[in-house]
PDB file of C-alpha atoms in Angstrom:
ATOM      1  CA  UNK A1286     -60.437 -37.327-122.483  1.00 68.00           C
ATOM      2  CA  UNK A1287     -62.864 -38.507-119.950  1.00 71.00           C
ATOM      3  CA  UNK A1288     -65.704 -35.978-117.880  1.00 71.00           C
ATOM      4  CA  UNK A1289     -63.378 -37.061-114.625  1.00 77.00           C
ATOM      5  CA  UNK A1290     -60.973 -34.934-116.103  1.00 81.00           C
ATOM      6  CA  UNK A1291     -62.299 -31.736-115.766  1.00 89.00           C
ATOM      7  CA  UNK A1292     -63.341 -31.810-112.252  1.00 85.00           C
ATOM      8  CA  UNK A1293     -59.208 -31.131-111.999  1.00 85.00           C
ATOM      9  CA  UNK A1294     -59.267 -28.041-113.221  1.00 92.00           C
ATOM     10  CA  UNK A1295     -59.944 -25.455-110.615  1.00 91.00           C
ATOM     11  CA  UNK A1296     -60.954 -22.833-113.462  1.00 95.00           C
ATOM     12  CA  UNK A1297     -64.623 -21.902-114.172  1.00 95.00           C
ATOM     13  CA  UNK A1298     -65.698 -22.772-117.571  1.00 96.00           C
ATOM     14  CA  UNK A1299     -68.009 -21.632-120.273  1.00 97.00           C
ATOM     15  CA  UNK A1300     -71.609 -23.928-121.155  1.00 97.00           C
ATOM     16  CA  UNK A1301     -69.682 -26.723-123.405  1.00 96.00           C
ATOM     17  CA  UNK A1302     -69.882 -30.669-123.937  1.00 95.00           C
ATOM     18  CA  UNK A1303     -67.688 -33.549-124.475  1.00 95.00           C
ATOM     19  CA  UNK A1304     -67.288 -34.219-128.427  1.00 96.00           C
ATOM     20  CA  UNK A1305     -67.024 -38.250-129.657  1.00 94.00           C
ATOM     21  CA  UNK A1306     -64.450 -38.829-132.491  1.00 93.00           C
ATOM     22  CA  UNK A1307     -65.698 -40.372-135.468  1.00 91.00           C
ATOM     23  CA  UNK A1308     -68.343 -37.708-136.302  1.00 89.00           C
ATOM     24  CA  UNK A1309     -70.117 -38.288-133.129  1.00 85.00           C
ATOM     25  CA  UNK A1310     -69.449 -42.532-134.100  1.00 87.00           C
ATOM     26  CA  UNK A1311     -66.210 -43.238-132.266  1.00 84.00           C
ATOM     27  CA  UNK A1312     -65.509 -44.561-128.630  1.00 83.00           C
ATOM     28  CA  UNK A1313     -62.897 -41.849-128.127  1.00 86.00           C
ATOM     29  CA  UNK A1314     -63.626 -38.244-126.929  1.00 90.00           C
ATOM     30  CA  UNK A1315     -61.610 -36.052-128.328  1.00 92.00           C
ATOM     31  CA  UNK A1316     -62.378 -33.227-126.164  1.00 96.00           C
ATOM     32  CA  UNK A1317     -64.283 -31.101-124.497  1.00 97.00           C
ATOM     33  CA  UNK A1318     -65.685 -27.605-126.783  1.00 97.00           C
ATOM     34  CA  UNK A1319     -66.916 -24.443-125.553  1.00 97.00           C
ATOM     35  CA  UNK A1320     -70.531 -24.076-126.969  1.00 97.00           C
ATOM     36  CA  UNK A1321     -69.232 -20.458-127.514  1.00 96.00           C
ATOM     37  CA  UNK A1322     -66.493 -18.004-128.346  1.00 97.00           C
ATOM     38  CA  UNK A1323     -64.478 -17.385-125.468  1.00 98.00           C
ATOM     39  CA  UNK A1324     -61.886 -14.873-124.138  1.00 98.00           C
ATOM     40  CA  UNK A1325     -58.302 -14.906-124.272  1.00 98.00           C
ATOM     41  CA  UNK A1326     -58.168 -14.604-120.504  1.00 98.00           C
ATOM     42  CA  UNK A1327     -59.575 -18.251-120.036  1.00 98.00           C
ATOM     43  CA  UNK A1328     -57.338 -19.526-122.277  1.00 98.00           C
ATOM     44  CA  UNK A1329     -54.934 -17.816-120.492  1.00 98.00           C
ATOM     45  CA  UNK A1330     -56.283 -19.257-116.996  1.00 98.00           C
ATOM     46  CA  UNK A1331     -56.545 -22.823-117.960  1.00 98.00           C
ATOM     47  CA  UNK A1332     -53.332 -22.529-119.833  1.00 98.00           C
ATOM     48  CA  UNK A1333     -51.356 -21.694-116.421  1.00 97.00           C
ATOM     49  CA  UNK A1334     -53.365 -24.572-114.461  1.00 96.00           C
ATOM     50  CA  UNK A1335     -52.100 -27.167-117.266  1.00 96.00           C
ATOM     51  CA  UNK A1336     -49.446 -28.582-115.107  1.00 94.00           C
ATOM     52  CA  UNK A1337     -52.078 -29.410-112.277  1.00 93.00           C
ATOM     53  CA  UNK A1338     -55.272 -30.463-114.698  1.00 94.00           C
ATOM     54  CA  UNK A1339     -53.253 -32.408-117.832  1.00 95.00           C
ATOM     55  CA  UNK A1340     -55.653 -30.154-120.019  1.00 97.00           C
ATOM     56  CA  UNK A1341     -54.076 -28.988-122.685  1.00 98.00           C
ATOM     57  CA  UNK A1342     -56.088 -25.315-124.119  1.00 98.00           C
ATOM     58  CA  UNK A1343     -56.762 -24.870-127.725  1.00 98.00           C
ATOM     59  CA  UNK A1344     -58.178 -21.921-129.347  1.00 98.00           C
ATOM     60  CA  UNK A1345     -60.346 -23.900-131.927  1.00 98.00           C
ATOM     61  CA  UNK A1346     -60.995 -22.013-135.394  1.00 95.00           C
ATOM     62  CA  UNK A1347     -63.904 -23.890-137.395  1.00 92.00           C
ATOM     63  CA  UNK A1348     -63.702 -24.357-141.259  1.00 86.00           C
ATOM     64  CA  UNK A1349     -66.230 -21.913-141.499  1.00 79.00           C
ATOM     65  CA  UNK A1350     -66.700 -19.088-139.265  1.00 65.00           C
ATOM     66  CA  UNK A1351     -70.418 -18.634-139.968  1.00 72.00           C
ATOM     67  CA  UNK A1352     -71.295 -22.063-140.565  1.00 73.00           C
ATOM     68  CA  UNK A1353     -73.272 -22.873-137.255  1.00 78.00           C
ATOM     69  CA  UNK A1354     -71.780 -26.815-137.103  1.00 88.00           C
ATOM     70  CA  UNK A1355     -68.320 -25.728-136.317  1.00 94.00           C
ATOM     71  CA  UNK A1356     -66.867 -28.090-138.346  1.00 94.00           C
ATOM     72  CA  UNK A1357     -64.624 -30.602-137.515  1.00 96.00           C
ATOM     73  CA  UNK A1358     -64.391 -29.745-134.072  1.00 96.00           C
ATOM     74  CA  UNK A1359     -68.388 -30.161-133.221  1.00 95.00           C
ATOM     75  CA  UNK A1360     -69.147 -32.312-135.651  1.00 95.00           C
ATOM     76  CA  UNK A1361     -66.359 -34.690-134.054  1.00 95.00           C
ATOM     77  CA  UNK A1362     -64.389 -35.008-137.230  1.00 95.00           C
ATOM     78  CA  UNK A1363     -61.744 -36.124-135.277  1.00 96.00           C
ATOM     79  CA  UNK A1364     -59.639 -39.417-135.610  1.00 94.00           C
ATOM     80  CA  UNK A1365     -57.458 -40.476-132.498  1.00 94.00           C
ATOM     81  CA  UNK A1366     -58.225 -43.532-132.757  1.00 93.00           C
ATOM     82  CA  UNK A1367     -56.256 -43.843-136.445  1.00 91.00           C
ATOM     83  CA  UNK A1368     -53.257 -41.938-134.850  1.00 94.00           C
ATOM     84  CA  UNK A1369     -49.561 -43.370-134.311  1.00 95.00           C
ATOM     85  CA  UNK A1370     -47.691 -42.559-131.141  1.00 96.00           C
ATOM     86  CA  UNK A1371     -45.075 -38.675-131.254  1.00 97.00           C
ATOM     87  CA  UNK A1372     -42.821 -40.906-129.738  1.00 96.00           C
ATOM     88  CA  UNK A1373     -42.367 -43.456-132.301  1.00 97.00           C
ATOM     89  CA  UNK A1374     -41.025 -40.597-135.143  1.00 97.00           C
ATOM     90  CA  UNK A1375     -38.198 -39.457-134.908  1.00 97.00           C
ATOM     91  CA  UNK A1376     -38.192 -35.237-135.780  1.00 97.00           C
ATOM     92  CA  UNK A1377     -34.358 -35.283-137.772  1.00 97.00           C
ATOM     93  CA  UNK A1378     -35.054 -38.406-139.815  1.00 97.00           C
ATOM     94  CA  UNK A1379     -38.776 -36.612-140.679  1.00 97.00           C
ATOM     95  CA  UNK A1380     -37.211 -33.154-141.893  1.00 97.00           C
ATOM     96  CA  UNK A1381     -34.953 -35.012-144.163  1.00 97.00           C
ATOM     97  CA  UNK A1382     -37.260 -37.280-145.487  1.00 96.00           C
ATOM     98  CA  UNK A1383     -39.976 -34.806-146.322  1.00 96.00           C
ATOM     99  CA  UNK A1384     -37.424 -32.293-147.539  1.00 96.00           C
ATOM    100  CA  UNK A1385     -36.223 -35.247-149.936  1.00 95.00           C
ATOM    101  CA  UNK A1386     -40.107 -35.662-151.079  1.00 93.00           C
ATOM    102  CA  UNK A1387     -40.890 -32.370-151.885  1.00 92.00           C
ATOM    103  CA  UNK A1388     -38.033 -31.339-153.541  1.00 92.00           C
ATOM    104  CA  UNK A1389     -38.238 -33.936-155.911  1.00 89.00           C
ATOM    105  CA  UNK A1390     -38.499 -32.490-159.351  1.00 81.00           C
ATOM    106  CA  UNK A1391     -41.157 -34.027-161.542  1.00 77.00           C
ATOM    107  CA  UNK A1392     -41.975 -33.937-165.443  1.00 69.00           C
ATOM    108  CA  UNK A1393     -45.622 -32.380-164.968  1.00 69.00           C
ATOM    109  CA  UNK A1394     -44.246 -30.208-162.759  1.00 72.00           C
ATOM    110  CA  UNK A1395     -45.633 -26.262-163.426  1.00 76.00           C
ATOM    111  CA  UNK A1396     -42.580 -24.995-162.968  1.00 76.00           C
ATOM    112  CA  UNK A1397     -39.115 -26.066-164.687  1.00 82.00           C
ATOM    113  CA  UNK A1398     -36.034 -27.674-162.905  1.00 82.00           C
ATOM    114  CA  UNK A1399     -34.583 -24.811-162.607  1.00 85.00           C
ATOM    115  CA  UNK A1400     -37.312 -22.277-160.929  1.00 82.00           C
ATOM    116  CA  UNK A1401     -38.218 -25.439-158.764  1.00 82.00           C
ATOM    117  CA  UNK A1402     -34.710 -25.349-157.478  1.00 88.00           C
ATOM    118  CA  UNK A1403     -34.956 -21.449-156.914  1.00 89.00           C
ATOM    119  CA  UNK A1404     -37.907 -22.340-154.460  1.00 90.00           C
ATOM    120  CA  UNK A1405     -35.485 -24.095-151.911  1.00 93.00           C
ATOM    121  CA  UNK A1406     -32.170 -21.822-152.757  1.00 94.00           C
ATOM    122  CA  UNK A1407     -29.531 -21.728-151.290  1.00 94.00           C
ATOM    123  CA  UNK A1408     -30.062 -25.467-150.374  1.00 96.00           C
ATOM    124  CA  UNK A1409     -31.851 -26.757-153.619  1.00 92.00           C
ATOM    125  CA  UNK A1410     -32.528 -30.354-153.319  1.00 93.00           C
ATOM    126  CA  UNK A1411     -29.806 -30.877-150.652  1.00 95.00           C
ATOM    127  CA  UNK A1412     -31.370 -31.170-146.887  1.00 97.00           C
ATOM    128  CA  UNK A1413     -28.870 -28.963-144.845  1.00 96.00           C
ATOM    129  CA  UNK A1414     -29.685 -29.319-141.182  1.00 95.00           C
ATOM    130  CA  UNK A1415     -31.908 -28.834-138.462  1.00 95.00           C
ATOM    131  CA  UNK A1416     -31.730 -25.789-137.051  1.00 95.00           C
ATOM    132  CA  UNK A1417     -30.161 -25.175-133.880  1.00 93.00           C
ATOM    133  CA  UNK A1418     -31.858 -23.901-130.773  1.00 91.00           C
ATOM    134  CA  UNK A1419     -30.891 -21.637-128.161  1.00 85.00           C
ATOM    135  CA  UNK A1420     -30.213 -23.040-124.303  1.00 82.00           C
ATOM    136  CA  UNK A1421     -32.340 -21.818-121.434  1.00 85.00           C
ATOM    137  CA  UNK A1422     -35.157 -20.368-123.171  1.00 93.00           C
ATOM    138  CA  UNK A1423     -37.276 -18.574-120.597  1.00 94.00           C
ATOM    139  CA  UNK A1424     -41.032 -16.710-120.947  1.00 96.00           C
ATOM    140  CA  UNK A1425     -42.210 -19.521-123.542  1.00 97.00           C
ATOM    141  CA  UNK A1426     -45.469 -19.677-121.498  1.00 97.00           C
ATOM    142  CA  UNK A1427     -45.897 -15.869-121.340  1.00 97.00           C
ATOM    143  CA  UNK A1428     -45.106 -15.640-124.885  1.00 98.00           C
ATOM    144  CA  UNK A1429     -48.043 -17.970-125.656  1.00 98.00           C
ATOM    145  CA  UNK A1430     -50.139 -16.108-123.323  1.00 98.00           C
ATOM    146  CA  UNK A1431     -49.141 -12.571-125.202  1.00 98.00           C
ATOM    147  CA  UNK A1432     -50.379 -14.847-128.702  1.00 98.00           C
ATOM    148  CA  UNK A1433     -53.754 -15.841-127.560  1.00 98.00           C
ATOM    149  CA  UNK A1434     -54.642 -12.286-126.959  1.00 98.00           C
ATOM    150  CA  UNK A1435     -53.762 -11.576-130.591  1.00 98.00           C
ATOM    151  CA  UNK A1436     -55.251 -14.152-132.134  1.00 98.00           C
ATOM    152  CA  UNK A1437     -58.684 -13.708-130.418  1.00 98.00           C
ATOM    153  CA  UNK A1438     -58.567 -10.229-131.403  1.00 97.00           C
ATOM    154  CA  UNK A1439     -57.867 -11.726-135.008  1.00 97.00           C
ATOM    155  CA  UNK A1440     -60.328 -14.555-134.896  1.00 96.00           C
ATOM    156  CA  UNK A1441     -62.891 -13.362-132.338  1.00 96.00           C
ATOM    157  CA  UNK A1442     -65.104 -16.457-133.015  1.00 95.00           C
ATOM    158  CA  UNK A1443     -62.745 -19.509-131.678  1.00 96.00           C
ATOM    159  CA  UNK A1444     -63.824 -21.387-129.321  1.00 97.00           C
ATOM    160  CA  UNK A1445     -61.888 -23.074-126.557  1.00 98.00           C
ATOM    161  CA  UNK A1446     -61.217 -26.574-126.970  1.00 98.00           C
ATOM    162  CA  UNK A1447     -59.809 -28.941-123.902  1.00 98.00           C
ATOM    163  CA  UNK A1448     -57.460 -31.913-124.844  1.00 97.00           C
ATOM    164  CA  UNK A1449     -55.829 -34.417-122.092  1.00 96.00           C
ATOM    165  CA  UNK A1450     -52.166 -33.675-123.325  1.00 96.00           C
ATOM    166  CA  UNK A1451     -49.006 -33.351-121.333  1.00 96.00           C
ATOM    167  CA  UNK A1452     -48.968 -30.750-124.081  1.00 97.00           C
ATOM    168  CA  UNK A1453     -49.638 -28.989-126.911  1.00 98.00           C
ATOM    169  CA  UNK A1454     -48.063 -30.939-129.536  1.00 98.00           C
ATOM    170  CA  UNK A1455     -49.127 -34.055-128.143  1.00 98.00           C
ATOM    171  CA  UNK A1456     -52.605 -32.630-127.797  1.00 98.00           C
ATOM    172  CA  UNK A1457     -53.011 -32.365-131.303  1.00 98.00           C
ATOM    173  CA  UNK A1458     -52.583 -36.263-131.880  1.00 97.00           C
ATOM    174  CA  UNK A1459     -54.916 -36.836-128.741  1.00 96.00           C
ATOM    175  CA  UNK A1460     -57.357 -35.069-130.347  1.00 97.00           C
ATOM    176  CA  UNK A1461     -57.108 -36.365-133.028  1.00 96.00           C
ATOM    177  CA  UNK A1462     -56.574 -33.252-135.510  1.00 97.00           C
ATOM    178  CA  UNK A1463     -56.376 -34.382-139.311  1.00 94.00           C
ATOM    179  CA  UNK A1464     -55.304 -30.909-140.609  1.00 92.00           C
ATOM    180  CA  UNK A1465     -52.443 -31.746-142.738  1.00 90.00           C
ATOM    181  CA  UNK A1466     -54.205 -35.368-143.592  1.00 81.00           C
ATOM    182  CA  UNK A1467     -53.044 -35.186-147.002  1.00 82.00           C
ATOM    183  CA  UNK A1468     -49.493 -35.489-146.140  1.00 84.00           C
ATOM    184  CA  UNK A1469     -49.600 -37.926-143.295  1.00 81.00           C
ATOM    185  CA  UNK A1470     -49.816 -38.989-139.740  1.00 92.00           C
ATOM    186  CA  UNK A1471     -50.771 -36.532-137.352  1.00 96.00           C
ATOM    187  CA  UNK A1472     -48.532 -37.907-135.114  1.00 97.00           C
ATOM    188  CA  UNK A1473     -45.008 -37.371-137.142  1.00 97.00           C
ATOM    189  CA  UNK A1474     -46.950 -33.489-136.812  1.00 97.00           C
ATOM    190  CA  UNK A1475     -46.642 -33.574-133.152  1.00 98.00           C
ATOM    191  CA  UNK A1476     -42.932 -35.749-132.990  1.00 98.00           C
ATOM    192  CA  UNK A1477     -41.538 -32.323-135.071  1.00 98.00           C
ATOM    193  CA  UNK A1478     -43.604 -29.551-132.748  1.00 98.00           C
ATOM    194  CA  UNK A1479     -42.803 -31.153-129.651  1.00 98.00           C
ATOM    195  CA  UNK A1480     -38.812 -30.951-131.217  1.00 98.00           C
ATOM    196  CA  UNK A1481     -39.691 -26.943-131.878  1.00 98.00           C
ATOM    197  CA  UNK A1482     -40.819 -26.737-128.112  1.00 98.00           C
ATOM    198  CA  UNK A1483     -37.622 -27.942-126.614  1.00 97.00           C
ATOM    199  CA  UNK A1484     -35.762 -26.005-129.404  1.00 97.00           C
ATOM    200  CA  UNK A1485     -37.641 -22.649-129.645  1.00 97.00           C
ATOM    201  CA  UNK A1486     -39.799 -22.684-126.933  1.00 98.00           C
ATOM    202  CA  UNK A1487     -42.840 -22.707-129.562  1.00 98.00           C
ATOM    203  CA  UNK A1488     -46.634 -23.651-127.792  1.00 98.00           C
ATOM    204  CA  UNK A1489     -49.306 -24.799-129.006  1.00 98.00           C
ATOM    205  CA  UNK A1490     -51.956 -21.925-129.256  1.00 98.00           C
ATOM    206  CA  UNK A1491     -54.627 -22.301-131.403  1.00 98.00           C
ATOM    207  CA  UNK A1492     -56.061 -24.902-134.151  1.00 98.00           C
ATOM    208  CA  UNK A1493     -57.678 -24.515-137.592  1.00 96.00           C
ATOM    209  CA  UNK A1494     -59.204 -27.460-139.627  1.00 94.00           C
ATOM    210  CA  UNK A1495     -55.762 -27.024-141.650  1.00 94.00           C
ATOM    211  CA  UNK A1496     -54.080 -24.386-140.350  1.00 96.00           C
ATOM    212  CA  UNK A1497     -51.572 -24.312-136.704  1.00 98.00           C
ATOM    213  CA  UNK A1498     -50.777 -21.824-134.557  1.00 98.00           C
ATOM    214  CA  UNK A1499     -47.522 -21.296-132.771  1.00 98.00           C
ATOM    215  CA  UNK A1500     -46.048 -18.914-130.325  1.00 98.00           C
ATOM    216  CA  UNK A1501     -42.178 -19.261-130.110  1.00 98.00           C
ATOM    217  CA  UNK A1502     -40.409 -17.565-127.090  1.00 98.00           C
ATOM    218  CA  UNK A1503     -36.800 -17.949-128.792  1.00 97.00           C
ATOM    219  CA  UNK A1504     -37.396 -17.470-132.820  1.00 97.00           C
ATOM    220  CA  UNK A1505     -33.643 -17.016-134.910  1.00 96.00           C
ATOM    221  CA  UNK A1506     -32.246 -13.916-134.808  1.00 95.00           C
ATOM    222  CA  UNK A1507     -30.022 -14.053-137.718  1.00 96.00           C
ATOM    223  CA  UNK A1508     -30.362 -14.944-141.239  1.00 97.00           C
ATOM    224  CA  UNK A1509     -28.196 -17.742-141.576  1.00 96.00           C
ATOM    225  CA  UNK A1510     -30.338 -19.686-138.574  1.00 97.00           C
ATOM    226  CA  UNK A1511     -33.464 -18.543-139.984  1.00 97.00           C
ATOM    227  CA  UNK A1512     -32.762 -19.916-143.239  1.00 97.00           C
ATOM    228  CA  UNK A1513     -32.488 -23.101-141.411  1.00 98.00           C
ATOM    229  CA  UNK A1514     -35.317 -22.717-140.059  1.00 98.00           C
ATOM    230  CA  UNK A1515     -37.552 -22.233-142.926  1.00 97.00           C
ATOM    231  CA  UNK A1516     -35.818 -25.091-144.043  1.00 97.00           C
ATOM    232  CA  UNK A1517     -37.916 -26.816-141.845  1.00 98.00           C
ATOM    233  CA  UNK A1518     -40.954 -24.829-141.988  1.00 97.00           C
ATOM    234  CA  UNK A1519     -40.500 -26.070-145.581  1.00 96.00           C
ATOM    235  CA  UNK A1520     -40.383 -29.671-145.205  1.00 97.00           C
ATOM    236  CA  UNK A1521     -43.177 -29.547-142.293  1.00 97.00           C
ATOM    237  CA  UNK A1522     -45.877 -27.862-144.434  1.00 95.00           C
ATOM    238  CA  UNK A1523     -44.544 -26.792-147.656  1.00 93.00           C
ATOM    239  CA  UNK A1524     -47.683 -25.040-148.731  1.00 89.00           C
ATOM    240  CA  UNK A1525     -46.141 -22.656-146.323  1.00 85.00           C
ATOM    241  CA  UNK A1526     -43.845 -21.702-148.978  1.00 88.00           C
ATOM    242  CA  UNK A1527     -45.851 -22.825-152.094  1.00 84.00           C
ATOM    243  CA  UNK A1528     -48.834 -20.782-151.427  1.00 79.00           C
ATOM    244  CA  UNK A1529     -47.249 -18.718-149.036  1.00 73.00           C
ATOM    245  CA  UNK A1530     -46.493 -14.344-149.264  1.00 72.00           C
ATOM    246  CA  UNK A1531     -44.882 -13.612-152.204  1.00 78.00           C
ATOM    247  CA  UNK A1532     -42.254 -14.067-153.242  1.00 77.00           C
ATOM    248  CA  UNK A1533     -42.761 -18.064-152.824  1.00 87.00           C
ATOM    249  CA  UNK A1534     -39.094 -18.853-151.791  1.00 93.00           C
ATOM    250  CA  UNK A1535     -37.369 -20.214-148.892  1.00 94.00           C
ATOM    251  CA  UNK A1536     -35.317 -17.349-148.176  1.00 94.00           C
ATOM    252  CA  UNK A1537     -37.956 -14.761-148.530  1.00 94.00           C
ATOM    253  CA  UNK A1538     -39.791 -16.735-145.513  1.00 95.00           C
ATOM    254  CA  UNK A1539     -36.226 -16.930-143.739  1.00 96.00           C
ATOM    255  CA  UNK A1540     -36.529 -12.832-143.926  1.00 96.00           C
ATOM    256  CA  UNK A1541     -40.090 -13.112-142.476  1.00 95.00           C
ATOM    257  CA  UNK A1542     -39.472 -15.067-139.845  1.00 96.00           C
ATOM    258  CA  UNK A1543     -36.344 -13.176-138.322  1.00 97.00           C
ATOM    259  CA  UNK A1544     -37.093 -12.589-134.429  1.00 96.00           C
ATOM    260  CA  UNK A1545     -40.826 -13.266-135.380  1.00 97.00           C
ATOM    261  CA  UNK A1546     -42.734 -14.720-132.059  1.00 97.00           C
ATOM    262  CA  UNK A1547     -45.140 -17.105-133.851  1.00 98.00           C
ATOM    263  CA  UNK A1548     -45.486 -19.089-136.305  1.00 98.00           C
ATOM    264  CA  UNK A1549     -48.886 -19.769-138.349  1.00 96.00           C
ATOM    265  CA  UNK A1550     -49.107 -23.111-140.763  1.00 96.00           C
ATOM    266  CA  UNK A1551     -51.497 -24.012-143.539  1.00 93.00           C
ATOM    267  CA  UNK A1552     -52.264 -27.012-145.262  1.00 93.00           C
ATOM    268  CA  UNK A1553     -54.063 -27.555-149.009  1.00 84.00           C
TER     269      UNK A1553
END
């Protein structure tokens, strides 16, 4: 992300500044940040001049709403530079192997073989499949657009965040987000997103410190496909399910996520 870069976007912004990675150490920067909240309309307008600028919108929530640093994005806690390449993971081979790793039972495990299994039913400890997507998905971007207005009227202190991404799931590597850090490369994030776009139509929309925020123009419609897809959900960020509405199972979050047009993510 260099200054250059913004002079190609023929959109007004918002008072803001470029933010180093590192903590305000690195060479890199990761982005430019609004020094404000902003609207869902500018997200909106740079979101439609993406395919002319290369800048990929976020809608940036900090760690803290009221803590004035806006941590990580101000505080350029924000790693690039550490990051792998989205292209060098490939999405099917991920989804099995993290399926495989977190439904491993162990002996200090909380809960007993047997209500560990009952997490992941019908499937238990067997990885079934990816799901599969529909063809010619249309209105992904409007979709997106219809998801920024609701989640600024949700979280009406996010700020807008400008990556140079050919798009949102790449943009979150670029930036070099480090939100679900404690289970791996940021970039093996991205390889599986970028796999939802094509599959779902799901964009990028907005960015927590450890949460993600998806709209998805072409969610499953029936049970048996959503169940694959939480499935998924699952082995991307199983605290989705762990910590997740109750009841904490896989197919209560296949019921949830029946025709449901976005898709939120949290990591512990």
């Amino acid at each position: 992300m260099h200054p250059e870069c913004l002079a190609s976007l023929a959109v007004p912004l918002p008072k803001g500044r470029m933010i180093a990675s590192g903590e305000g150490d690195g060479a890199a920067r990761a982005l430019w940040l609004s020094d404000a909240p902003v609207s869902a309309g500018l997200w909106i307008r740079v979101h439609a001049a993406h395919s002319a600028s290369s800048l990929w919108p976020l809608l940036l929530d900090g760690e803290d709403s009221h803590d004035g640093a806006f941590r990580p994005w101000a505080s350029g806690e924000l790693f690039p530079e550490r990051m792998s390449s989205p292209g060098a993971h490939d999405p099917a081979v991920l989804l099995e192997r993290w399926w495989t790793a977190y439904t491993r039972i162990h002996d200090d495990d909380h809960l007993t073989p047997e209500e560990r299994l009952a997490v992941t039913a019908p499937f238990g400890r067997t990885w079934p499949r990816p799901a599969p997507g529909r063809e010619n998905i249309s209105g992904a971007g409007e979709r997106a657009e219809e998801y920024a207005r609701v989640f600024v009227r949700q979280y009406p202190r996010s700020r807008l965040g400008l990556v140079a991404a050919s798009g949102g799931a790449d943009a979150l590597t670029a930036v070099g987000w480090q939100g679900p850090a404690n289970y791996g490369d940021t970039a093996a994030f991205s390889a599986l997103v970028r796999d939802w776009e094509r599959r779902f139509g799901a964009r990028v929309v907005a960015v927590g410190a450890s949460t993600l925020h998806l709209s998805v123009a072409a969610p499953p419609v029936r049970i048996e496909d959503a169940l694959l897809v939480a499935a998924e959900h699952f082995a991307f960020c199983p605290d989705a399910i762990w910590q997740g509405a109750r009841p904490c199972t896989l197919a209560a979050h296949a019921e949830r996520i029946v025709g449901m047009n976005c898709w939120s993510f949290w990591w512990d």
